[in-house]
Coordinates of N, CA, C and O in Angstrom, one line a residue:
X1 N 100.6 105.9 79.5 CA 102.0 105.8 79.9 C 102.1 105.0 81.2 O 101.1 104.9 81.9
X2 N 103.3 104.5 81.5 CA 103.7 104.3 82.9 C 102.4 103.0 83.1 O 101.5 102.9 84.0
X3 N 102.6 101.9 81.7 CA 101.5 100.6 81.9 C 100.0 100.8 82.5 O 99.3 100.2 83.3
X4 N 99.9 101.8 81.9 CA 98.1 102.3 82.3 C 98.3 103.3 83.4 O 97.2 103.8 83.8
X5 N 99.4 103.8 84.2 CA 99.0 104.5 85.1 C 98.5 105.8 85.4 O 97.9 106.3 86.3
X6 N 99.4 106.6 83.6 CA 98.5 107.6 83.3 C 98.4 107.3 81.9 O 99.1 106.7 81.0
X7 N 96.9 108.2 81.8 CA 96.4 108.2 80.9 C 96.3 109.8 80.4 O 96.8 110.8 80.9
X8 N 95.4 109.9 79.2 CA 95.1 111.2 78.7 C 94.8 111.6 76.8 O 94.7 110.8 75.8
X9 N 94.7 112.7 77.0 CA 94.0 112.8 75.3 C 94.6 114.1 74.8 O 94.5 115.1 75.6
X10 N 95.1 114.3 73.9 CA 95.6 115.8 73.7 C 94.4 116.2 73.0 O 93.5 115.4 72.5
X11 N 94.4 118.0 73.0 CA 93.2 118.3 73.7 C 93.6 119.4 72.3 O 92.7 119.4 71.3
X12 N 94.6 120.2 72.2 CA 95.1 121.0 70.8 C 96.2 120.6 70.9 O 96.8 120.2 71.9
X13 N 96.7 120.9 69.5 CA 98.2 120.5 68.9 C 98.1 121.9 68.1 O 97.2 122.3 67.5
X14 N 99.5 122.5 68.3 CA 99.8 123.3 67.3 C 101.2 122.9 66.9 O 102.0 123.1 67.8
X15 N 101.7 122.4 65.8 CA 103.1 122.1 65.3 C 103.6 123.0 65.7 O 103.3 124.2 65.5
X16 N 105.2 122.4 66.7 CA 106.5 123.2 66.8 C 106.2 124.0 67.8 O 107.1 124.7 68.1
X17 N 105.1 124.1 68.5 CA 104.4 125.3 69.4 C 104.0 125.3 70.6 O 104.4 126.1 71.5
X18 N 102.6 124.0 70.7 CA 102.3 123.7 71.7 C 101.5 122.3 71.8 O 100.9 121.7 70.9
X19 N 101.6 122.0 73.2 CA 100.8 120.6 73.0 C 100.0 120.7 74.7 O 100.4 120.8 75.8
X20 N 98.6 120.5 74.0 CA 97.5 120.6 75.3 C 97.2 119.6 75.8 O 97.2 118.9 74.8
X21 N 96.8 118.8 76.7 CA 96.4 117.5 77.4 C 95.3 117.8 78.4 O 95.2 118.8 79.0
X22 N 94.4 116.4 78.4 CA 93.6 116.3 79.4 C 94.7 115.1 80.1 O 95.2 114.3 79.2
X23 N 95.2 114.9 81.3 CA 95.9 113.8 81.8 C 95.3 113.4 83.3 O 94.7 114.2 84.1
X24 N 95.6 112.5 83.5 CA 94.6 111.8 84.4 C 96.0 110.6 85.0 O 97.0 110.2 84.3
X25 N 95.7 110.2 86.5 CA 96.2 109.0 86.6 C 95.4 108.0 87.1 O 94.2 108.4 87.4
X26 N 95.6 106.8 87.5 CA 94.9 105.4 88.4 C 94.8 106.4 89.5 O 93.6 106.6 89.7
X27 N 95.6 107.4 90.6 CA 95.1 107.7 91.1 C 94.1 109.2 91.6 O 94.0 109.8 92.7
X28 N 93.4 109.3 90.5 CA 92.1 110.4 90.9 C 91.1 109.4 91.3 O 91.2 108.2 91.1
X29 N 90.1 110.1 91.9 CA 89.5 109.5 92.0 C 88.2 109.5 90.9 O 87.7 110.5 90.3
X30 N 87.9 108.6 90.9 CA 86.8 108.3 89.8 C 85.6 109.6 89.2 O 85.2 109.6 88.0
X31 N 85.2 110.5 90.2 CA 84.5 111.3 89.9 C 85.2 112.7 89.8 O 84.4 113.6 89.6
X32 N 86.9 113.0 89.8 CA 87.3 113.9 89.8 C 88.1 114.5 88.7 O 89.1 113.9 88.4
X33 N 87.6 115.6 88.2 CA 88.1 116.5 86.6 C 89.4 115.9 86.2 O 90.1 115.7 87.2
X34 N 90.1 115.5 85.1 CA 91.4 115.9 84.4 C 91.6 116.3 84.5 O 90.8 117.2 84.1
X35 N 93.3 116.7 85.3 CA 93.7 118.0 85.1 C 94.5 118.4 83.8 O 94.1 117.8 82.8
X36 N 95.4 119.1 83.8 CA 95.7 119.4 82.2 C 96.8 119.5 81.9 O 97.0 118.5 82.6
X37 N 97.8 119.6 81.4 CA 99.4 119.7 80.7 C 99.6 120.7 79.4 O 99.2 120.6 78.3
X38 N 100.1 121.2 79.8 CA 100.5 122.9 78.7 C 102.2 122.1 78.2 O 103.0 121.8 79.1
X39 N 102.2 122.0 77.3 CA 103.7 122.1 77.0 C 104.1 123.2 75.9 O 103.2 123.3 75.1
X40 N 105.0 124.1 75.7 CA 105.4 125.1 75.0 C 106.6 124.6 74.4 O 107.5 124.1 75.0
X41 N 106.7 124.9 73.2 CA 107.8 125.2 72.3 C 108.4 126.6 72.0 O 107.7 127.5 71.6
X42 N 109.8 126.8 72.2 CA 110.2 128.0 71.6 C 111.6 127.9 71.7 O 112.3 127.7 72.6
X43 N 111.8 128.2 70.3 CA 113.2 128.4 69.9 C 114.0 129.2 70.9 O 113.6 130.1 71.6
X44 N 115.1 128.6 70.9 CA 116.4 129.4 71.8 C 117.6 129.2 71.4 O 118.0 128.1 71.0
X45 N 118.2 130.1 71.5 CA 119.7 129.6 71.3 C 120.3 128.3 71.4 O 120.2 127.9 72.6
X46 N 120.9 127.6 70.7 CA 121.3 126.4 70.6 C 120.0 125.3 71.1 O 120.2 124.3 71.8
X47 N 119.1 125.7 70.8 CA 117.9 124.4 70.7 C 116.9 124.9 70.6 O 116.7 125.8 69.7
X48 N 116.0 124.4 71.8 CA 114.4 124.6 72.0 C 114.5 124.8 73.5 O 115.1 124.0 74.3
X49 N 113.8 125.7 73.9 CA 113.4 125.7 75.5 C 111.8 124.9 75.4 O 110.9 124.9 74.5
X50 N 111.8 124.4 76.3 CA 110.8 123.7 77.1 C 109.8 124.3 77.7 O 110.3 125.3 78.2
X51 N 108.6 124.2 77.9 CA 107.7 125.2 79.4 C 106.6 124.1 79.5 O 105.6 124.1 78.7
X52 N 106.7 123.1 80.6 CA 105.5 122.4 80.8 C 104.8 123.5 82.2 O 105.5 123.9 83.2
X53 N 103.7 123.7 82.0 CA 102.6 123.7 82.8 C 101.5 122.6 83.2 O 100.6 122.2 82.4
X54 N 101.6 122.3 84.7 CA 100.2 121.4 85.0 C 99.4 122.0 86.1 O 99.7 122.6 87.2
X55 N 98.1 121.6 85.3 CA 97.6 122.7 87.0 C 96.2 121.3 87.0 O 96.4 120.2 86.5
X56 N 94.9 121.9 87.8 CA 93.9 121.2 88.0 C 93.9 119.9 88.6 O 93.1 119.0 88.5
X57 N 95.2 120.0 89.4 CA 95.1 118.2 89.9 C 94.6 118.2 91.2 O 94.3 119.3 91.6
X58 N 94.4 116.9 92.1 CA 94.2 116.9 93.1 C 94.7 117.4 94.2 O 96.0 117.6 94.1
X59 N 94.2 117.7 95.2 CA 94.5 118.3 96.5 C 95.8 117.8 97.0 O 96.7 118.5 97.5
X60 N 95.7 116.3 96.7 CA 97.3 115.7 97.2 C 98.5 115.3 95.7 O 99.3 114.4 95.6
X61 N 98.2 116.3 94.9 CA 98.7 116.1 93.6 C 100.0 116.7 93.5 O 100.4 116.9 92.4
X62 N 101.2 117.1 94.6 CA 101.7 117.8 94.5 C 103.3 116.9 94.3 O 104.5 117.4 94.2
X63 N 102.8 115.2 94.1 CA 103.9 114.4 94.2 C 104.2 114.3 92.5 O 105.3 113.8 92.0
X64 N 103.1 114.8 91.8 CA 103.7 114.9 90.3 C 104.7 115.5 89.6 O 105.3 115.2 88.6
X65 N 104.5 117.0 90.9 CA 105.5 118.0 90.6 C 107.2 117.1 90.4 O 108.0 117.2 89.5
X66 N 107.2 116.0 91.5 CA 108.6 115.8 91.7 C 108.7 114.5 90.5 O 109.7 114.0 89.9
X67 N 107.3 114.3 90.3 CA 107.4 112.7 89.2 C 108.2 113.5 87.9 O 109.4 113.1 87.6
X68 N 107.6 114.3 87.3 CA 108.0 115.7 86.5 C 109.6 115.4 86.0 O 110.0 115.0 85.0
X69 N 110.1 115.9 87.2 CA 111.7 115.7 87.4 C 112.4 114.8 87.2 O 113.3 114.6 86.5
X70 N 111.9 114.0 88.1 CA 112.7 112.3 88.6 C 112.6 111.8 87.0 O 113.5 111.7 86.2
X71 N 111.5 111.6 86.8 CA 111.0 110.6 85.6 C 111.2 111.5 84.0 O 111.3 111.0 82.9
X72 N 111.3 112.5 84.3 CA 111.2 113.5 82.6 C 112.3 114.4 82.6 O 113.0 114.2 81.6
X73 N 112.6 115.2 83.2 CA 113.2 116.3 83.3 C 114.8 116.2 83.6 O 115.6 116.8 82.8
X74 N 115.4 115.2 84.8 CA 116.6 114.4 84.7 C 117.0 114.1 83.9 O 118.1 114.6 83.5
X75 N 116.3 112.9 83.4 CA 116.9 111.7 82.4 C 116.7 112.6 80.9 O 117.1 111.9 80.0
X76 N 116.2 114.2 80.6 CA 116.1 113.9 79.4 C 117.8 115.5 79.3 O 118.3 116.0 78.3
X77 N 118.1 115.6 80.9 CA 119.1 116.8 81.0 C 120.3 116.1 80.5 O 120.9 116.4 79.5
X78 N 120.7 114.8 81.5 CA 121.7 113.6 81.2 C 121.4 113.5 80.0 O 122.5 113.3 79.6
X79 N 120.8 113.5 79.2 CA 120.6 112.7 77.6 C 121.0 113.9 76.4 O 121.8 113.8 75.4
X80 N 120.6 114.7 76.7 CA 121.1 115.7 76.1 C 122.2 116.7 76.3 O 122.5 117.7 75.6
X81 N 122.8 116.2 77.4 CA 124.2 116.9 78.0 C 124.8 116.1 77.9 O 125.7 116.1 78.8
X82 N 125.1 114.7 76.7 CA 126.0 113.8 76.5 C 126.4 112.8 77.9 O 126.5 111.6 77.8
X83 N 126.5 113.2 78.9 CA 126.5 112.4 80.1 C 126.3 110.9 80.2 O 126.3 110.4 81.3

């Protein structure tokens, strides 16, 4: 995604349920683990609730938290709130 900037492999799939990832970006450093991505599915009143979990990232990893938002979590509230 993001023209090579991250990468990754899903890791388990369970239909409608959950989606596991190894994710990675350009910036880890070369010798350091994938961290991971939990996404959850579950029915809710009038849709689906959401639950991403990321953990395992770098020390200075804490700017994904806000990539998260800016880049996914905004644009998909506006999109689905007709806005």
């Amino acid at each position: 995604a993001w023209d090579g900037y991250i990468s990754g492999k899903n890791v388990a799939l369970e239909p409608n349920r959950r989606i596991l990832q190894d994710w990675r970006t350009t910036e880890f450093a070369p010798d350091a683990e994938d961290s991971r991505v939990e996404i959850l599915l579950e029915a809710a009143e009038g849709g689906t609730r959401v639950t991403l979990r990321h953990w395992n990232l770098p020390e200075d990893g804490l700017q994904y938290r806000q990539g998260w938002v800016e880049s996914y979590f905004q644009p998909m509230a506006e999109y689905f709130s007709g806005q």
